[in-house]
Coordinates of C-alpha atoms in Angstrom, one line a residue:
M27 CA -82.8 -45.6 -86.3
K28 CA -86.2 -45.3 -84.8
F29 CA -86.4 -46.7 -81.2
T30 CA -89.0 -44.0 -80.4
G31 CA -91.2 -46.0 -78.0
P32 CA -88.4 -47.7 -76.1
F33 CA -86.3 -44.5 -75.8
T34 CA -89.3 -42.8 -74.2
S35 CA -89.2 -45.5 -71.5
C36 CA -85.5 -44.6 -71.0
I37 CA -86.5 -41.1 -70.2
V38 CA -89.0 -42.4 -67.7
L39 CA -86.2 -44.4 -66.1
A40 CA -84.0 -41.3 -65.9
L41 CA -86.8 -39.4 -64.2
L42 CA -87.4 -42.2 -61.7
I43 CA -83.7 -42.4 -60.7
L44 CA -82.8 -38.7 -60.7
F45 CA -86.0 -37.1 -59.5
A46 CA -84.6 -36.2 -56.1
A47 CA -81.1 -35.4 -57.4
V48 CA -82.1 -32.7 -59.9
H49 CA -85.8 -32.3 -60.6
T50 CA -86.8 -31.6 -57.0
V51 CA -84.8 -28.4 -56.9
L52 CA -88.2 -26.9 -57.8
G53 CA -90.1 -28.9 -55.1
T54 CA -90.9 -28.0 -51.6
E55 CA -89.1 -28.8 -48.3
D56 CA -92.2 -29.2 -46.1
A57 CA -93.8 -32.6 -46.7
N58 CA -95.5 -32.6 -43.3
G59 CA -98.9 -31.5 -42.4
S60 CA -102.4 -32.9 -43.0
D61 CA -102.8 -31.7 -46.6
N62 CA -101.4 -34.9 -48.2
V63 CA -102.1 -36.6 -51.5
A64 CA -100.7 -39.9 -50.3
V65 CA -99.1 -41.7 -47.4
V66 CA -96.5 -44.4 -48.1
N67 CA -95.7 -46.7 -45.2
G68 CA -96.5 -43.8 -42.9
N69 CA -94.5 -41.2 -44.8
P70 CA -96.6 -38.4 -46.4
I71 CA -96.4 -36.9 -49.8
S72 CA -97.8 -33.4 -49.5
N73 CA -100.2 -31.7 -51.8
A74 CA -97.7 -28.9 -52.2
E75 CA -95.1 -31.4 -53.4
F76 CA -97.6 -32.9 -55.8
E77 CA -98.7 -29.6 -57.3
M78 CA -95.1 -28.5 -57.8
E79 CA -94.3 -31.8 -59.5
M80 CA -97.3 -31.5 -61.7
S81 CA -96.3 -28.0 -62.7
Q82 CA -92.7 -29.0 -63.5
T83 CA -93.7 -32.1 -65.5
R84 CA -96.1 -30.2 -67.6
Q85 CA -93.5 -27.5 -68.2
Q86 CA -91.0 -30.2 -69.4
L87 CA -93.7 -31.6 -71.8
A88 CA -94.4 -28.1 -73.1
N89 CA -90.7 -27.4 -73.7
S90 CA -90.7 -30.5 -75.9
G91 CA -93.7 -29.3 -77.8
R92 CA -96.3 -31.5 -76.0
D93 CA -99.1 -30.9 -73.6
I94 CA -101.7 -32.9 -71.8
P95 CA -105.3 -32.7 -73.2
E96 CA -107.9 -31.8 -70.6
D97 CA -109.7 -35.1 -71.1
R98 CA -106.5 -37.0 -70.1
M99 CA -105.7 -34.8 -67.1
D100 CA -106.9 -37.3 -64.5
E101 CA -104.8 -40.0 -66.0
F102 CA -101.8 -37.7 -66.1
K103 CA -102.2 -36.8 -62.4
N104 CA -102.4 -40.4 -61.4
R105 CA -99.1 -41.1 -63.3
V106 CA -97.4 -38.2 -61.6
L107 CA -98.5 -39.4 -58.2
D108 CA -97.5 -43.0 -59.0
N109 CA -94.1 -41.8 -59.9
M110 CA -93.8 -39.9 -56.6
I111 CA -95.0 -43.0 -54.7
N112 CA -92.4 -45.1 -56.5
Q113 CA -89.7 -42.7 -55.5
E114 CA -90.7 -42.8 -51.9
L115 CA -90.7 -46.6 -51.9
L116 CA -87.3 -46.7 -53.5
Y117 CA -85.9 -44.3 -50.9
Q118 CA -87.4 -46.2 -48.1
E119 CA -85.7 -49.3 -49.4
T120 CA -82.3 -47.5 -49.4
Q121 CA -82.9 -46.7 -45.8
R122 CA -83.8 -50.4 -45.0
R123 CA -80.6 -51.5 -46.7
K124 CA -78.5 -48.7 -45.2
V125 CA -77.3 -47.5 -48.6
S126 CA -74.6 -44.8 -48.0
V127 CA -73.9 -41.8 -50.2
D128 CA -70.4 -40.2 -50.5
D129 CA -70.4 -36.6 -49.5
A130 CA -68.1 -35.8 -52.4
D131 CA -70.6 -37.1 -54.8
V132 CA -73.3 -34.9 -53.3
R133 CA -71.0 -31.9 -53.7
I134 CA -70.3 -32.7 -57.3
S135 CA -74.0 -33.1 -58.1
L136 CA -74.8 -29.8 -56.4
Q137 CA -72.1 -28.1 -58.4
R138 CA -73.4 -29.5 -61.7
L139 CA -76.9 -28.4 -60.7
K140 CA -75.7 -24.8 -60.1
E141 CA -73.9 -24.9 -63.5
G142 CA -77.2 -26.1 -65.1
F143 CA -78.9 -23.0 -63.9
G144 CA -76.3 -20.9 -65.5
G145 CA -74.3 -19.7 -62.5
Q146 CA -74.6 -18.9 -58.8
E147 CA -76.9 -16.0 -59.1
A148 CA -79.5 -17.9 -61.2
Y149 CA -79.2 -20.8 -58.8
E150 CA -79.8 -18.6 -55.7
Q151 CA -82.8 -17.0 -57.4
A152 CA -84.3 -20.5 -58.0
L153 CA -83.8 -21.4 -54.4
E154 CA -85.4 -18.1 -53.3
K155 CA -88.4 -18.6 -55.6
T156 CA -89.2 -22.0 -54.2
G157 CA -88.4 -21.2 -50.6
M158 CA -85.8 -24.0 -50.4
T159 CA -82.5 -23.8 -48.6
E160 CA -79.3 -25.2 -49.9
S161 CA -79.3 -27.6 -46.9
G162 CA -82.7 -28.9 -48.0
L163 CA -81.6 -29.2 -51.6
T164 CA -78.4 -31.1 -50.5
N165 CA -80.6 -33.5 -48.6
R166 CA -82.7 -34.1 -51.7
I167 CA -79.6 -34.7 -53.8
A168 CA -78.3 -37.2 -51.3
R169 CA -81.7 -39.0 -51.5
G170 CA -81.6 -39.1 -55.2
L171 CA -78.0 -40.5 -55.2
A172 CA -79.0 -43.2 -52.7
I173 CA -81.8 -44.3 -55.0
K174 CA -79.5 -44.4 -58.0
S175 CA -77.0 -46.5 -55.9
L176 CA -79.8 -48.9 -55.0
V177 CA -80.9 -49.2 -58.6
D178 CA -77.4 -49.8 -59.9
A179 CA -76.7 -52.4 -57.3
E180 CA -80.0 -54.2 -57.7
I181 CA -80.3 -54.1 -61.5
E182 CA -76.9 -53.8 -63.1
K183 CA -75.9 -57.3 -62.4
E184 CA -79.2 -58.7 -63.8
A185 CA -79.3 -56.6 -66.9
A186 CA -76.7 -58.4 -69.0
V187 CA -76.8 -58.2 -72.8
T188 CA -74.9 -60.6 -75.0
D189 CA -73.7 -60.2 -78.5
A190 CA -76.3 -62.8 -79.5
D191 CA -79.0 -60.6 -78.0
V192 CA -77.9 -57.6 -80.0
K193 CA -77.7 -59.5 -83.3
Q194 CA -81.1 -61.2 -82.7
Y195 CA -82.8 -57.8 -82.2
F196 CA -81.1 -56.4 -85.3
D197 CA -82.3 -59.3 -87.5
A198 CA -85.8 -59.2 -86.0
H199 CA -86.4 -55.5 -86.5
P200 CA -85.1 -54.5 -89.9
D201 CA -87.5 -51.5 -90.3
E202 CA -85.9 -49.8 -87.3
F203 CA -82.5 -49.6 -89.0
V204 CA -83.3 -47.7 -92.1
Q205 CA -81.5 -44.4 -92.4
P206 CA -83.5 -41.9 -94.4
E207 CA -81.9 -39.5 -96.8
Q208 CA -80.4 -36.6 -94.9
V209 CA -78.8 -33.3 -95.7
K210 CA -76.5 -31.1 -93.5
A211 CA -77.1 -27.4 -94.1
S212 CA -76.5 -24.0 -92.7
H213 CA -78.6 -20.9 -93.3
I214 CA -78.8 -17.2 -92.9
L215 CA -82.2 -16.0 -91.9
V216 CA -83.6 -12.5 -92.2
K217 CA -86.8 -12.8 -90.2
V218 CA -90.0 -11.2 -91.5
T219 CA -93.3 -11.3 -89.7
P220 CA -96.5 -12.4 -91.5
D221 CA -97.9 -8.8 -91.2
A222 CA -94.8 -7.2 -92.6
T223 CA -95.2 -4.4 -95.2
E224 CA -94.0 -4.8 -98.7
E225 CA -91.3 -2.3 -97.9
D226 CA -90.0 -4.5 -95.0
R227 CA -90.0 -7.5 -97.3
N228 CA -88.1 -5.7 -100.0
A229 CA -85.5 -4.6 -97.4
A230 CA -85.1 -8.2 -96.2
R231 CA -84.6 -9.5 -99.7
K232 CA -82.1 -6.8 -100.5
K233 CA -80.1 -7.6 -97.4
L234 CA -79.9 -11.2 -98.4
A235 CA -79.1 -10.3 -102.0
D236 CA -76.2 -8.2 -100.7
L237 CA -75.0 -11.0 -98.5
K238 CA -75.1 -13.4 -101.5
K239 CA -72.8 -11.1 -103.4
R240 CA -70.4 -11.0 -100.5
L241 CA -70.4 -14.8 -100.5
Q242 CA -69.7 -14.9 -104.2
A243 CA -66.8 -12.5 -103.6
G244 CA -65.3 -15.0 -101.2
E245 CA -66.5 -14.2 -97.7
A246 CA -67.2 -17.1 -95.4
F247 CA -70.8 -18.2 -95.0
E248 CA -70.2 -19.0 -91.3
A249 CA -68.9 -15.5 -90.6
L250 CA -71.8 -13.8 -92.4
A251 CA -74.3 -16.1 -90.6
T252 CA -72.8 -15.3 -87.3
E253 CA -73.0 -11.6 -87.9
H254 CA -76.3 -11.2 -89.8
S255 CA -78.6 -14.2 -89.2
D256 CA -81.8 -13.8 -87.1
C257 CA -81.8 -17.5 -86.2
P258 CA -80.3 -18.9 -83.0
S259 CA -78.2 -21.1 -85.2
K260 CA -76.0 -18.1 -85.9
N261 CA -74.1 -19.0 -82.8
A262 CA -72.9 -22.1 -84.7
G263 CA -72.2 -20.2 -88.0
G264 CA -75.8 -21.0 -89.2
D265 CA -75.2 -24.8 -88.9
L266 CA -78.5 -26.7 -88.5
G267 CA -76.9 -30.1 -88.5
Y268 CA -78.3 -33.1 -90.4
F269 CA -82.0 -33.4 -91.0
G270 CA -84.3 -35.6 -93.1
R271 CA -87.4 -34.8 -95.1
G272 CA -90.4 -33.6 -93.1
K273 CA -88.3 -31.9 -90.5
M274 CA -88.2 -28.4 -92.0
V275 CA -90.9 -26.3 -93.6
K276 CA -91.5 -27.4 -97.2
P277 CA -89.9 -24.5 -99.2
F278 CA -86.8 -24.8 -97.0
E279 CA -86.7 -28.6 -97.3
D280 CA -87.2 -28.5 -101.1
A281 CA -84.3 -26.0 -101.6
A282 CA -81.9 -27.8 -99.3
F283 CA -82.5 -31.2 -100.8
G284 CA -82.2 -29.7 -104.3
L285 CA -78.6 -28.5 -103.6
K286 CA -75.3 -30.3 -103.9
P287 CA -72.7 -30.2 -101.1
G288 CA -71.0 -26.8 -101.3
E289 CA -73.8 -25.1 -103.2
T290 CA -75.7 -22.1 -101.8
S291 CA -79.3 -21.4 -102.7
D292 CA -80.9 -18.3 -104.1
I293 CA -83.2 -16.4 -101.6
V294 CA -85.8 -18.8 -100.2
E295 CA -89.1 -17.5 -98.7
T296 CA -90.8 -19.4 -95.8
S297 CA -93.2 -18.5 -93.0
F298 CA -90.2 -17.4 -90.9
G299 CA -88.8 -14.9 -93.5
Y300 CA -86.1 -15.2 -96.1
H301 CA -83.1 -17.5 -96.2
L302 CA -79.8 -18.3 -97.9
I303 CA -79.1 -22.0 -97.5
K304 CA -75.8 -23.7 -97.9
V305 CA -75.6 -27.5 -98.0
T306 CA -72.4 -28.9 -96.6
D307 CA -73.0 -32.6 -96.7
K308 CA -75.5 -35.3 -97.8
K309 CA -76.2 -38.8 -96.7
E310 CA -78.0 -41.3 -98.9
G311 CA -80.8 -43.3 -97.5
G312 CA -80.6 -47.0 -96.9
K313 CA -80.4 -49.8 -94.4
L314 CA -77.7 -49.3 -91.8
S315 CA -75.2 -52.1 -91.3
F316 CA -75.0 -54.1 -88.1
D317 CA -71.5 -52.8 -87.4
A318 CA -72.8 -49.3 -87.7
V319 CA -75.4 -49.7 -85.0
R320 CA -73.9 -52.4 -82.8
D321 CA -72.7 -50.2 -80.0
Q322 CA -75.8 -48.0 -79.9
L323 CA -78.0 -51.0 -80.0
Y324 CA -76.1 -52.7 -77.2
K325 CA -76.7 -49.6 -75.0
F326 CA -80.3 -49.5 -75.9
L327 CA -81.0 -53.1 -75.1
K328 CA -79.0 -52.7 -71.8
Q329 CA -81.2 -49.8 -70.9
Q330 CA -84.3 -51.7 -71.8
K331 CA -83.4 -54.5 -69.4
K332 CA -82.7 -52.0 -66.6
I333 CA -86.2 -50.6 -67.1
E334 CA -87.7 -54.1 -66.9
K335 CA -85.7 -54.9 -63.7
L336 CA -86.6 -51.5 -62.2
A337 CA -90.3 -52.1 -62.8
A338 CA -90.0 -55.5 -61.2
L339 CA -88.3 -54.0 -58.1
I340 CA -91.0 -51.4 -57.8
D341 CA -93.7 -54.0 -58.1
S342 CA -92.1 -56.0 -55.4
L343 CA -91.9 -53.0 -53.1
R344 CA -95.5 -52.0 -53.8
S345 CA -96.8 -55.5 -53.0
S346 CA -95.6 -55.3 -49.4
A347 CA -96.3 -51.6 -48.9
T348 CA -99.1 -49.8 -47.2
I349 CA -100.1 -47.0 -49.6
E350 CA -103.0 -44.5 -48.9
R351 CA -104.0 -42.2 -51.7

């Protein structure tokens, strides 16, 4: 299924709600002082907070293969600042409504955050790098959970989706429910750089030729991939999961789609090096049935309604707020 545009909005919703709970671990504790980028109902947003948020948002985009062109940088800055203003308005509304947060939920969120950094040591290094204390971080987590509680209480009851809504969307958007042909494959990669010598290339091809003989002798593809592949997929026995056409480099794609389930390719050369490819499953293309997508579509429409209600709540808060940029 496609859903590309709406699902992007779902990511925005998650950032809005969880900004203070997770993302601001890389923020700054001191929002006071005269160097502010905005003041929201008397509460400042410091330039230091803004610059850190800019940096982290750009890093997130870069990690997903995107970046902000210089000619759109002003627009990007405005969007980041708007997001921070929205967060401040939502938090102020939690204070007005006296939304409470369970200490146990804060502790659980803090523990998950530590695990997300990969352990206590990495977590402490992150705190030290940003100059934040665990007390300051705990306060930010509590703030984020308060906002989430407000949003859930305000929006959940108004974001109802019926079976008729789901069926209507399915019938009205047939092009979004076309499943392209897919193949599930594993591979063993021997990496070769573009400037490799012919001697290096011959050695790589020989290594794969030897591995192909071992496969033909009965050794498991997954075991050989784990031991010999230069791709991170070796941690999963070389498994790349399902992919459609256009997702892999052309020589790899042509070889994979040309195999039947259970077959292993000859040596395939790409810009990454040399591969042995094993296809483990194939899915024919075609339109997905309503039953196949019903549950996912229900969740998608539910999330869309939440986004709409959240936008309406923020608009309402903005209309009565005093905001200085």
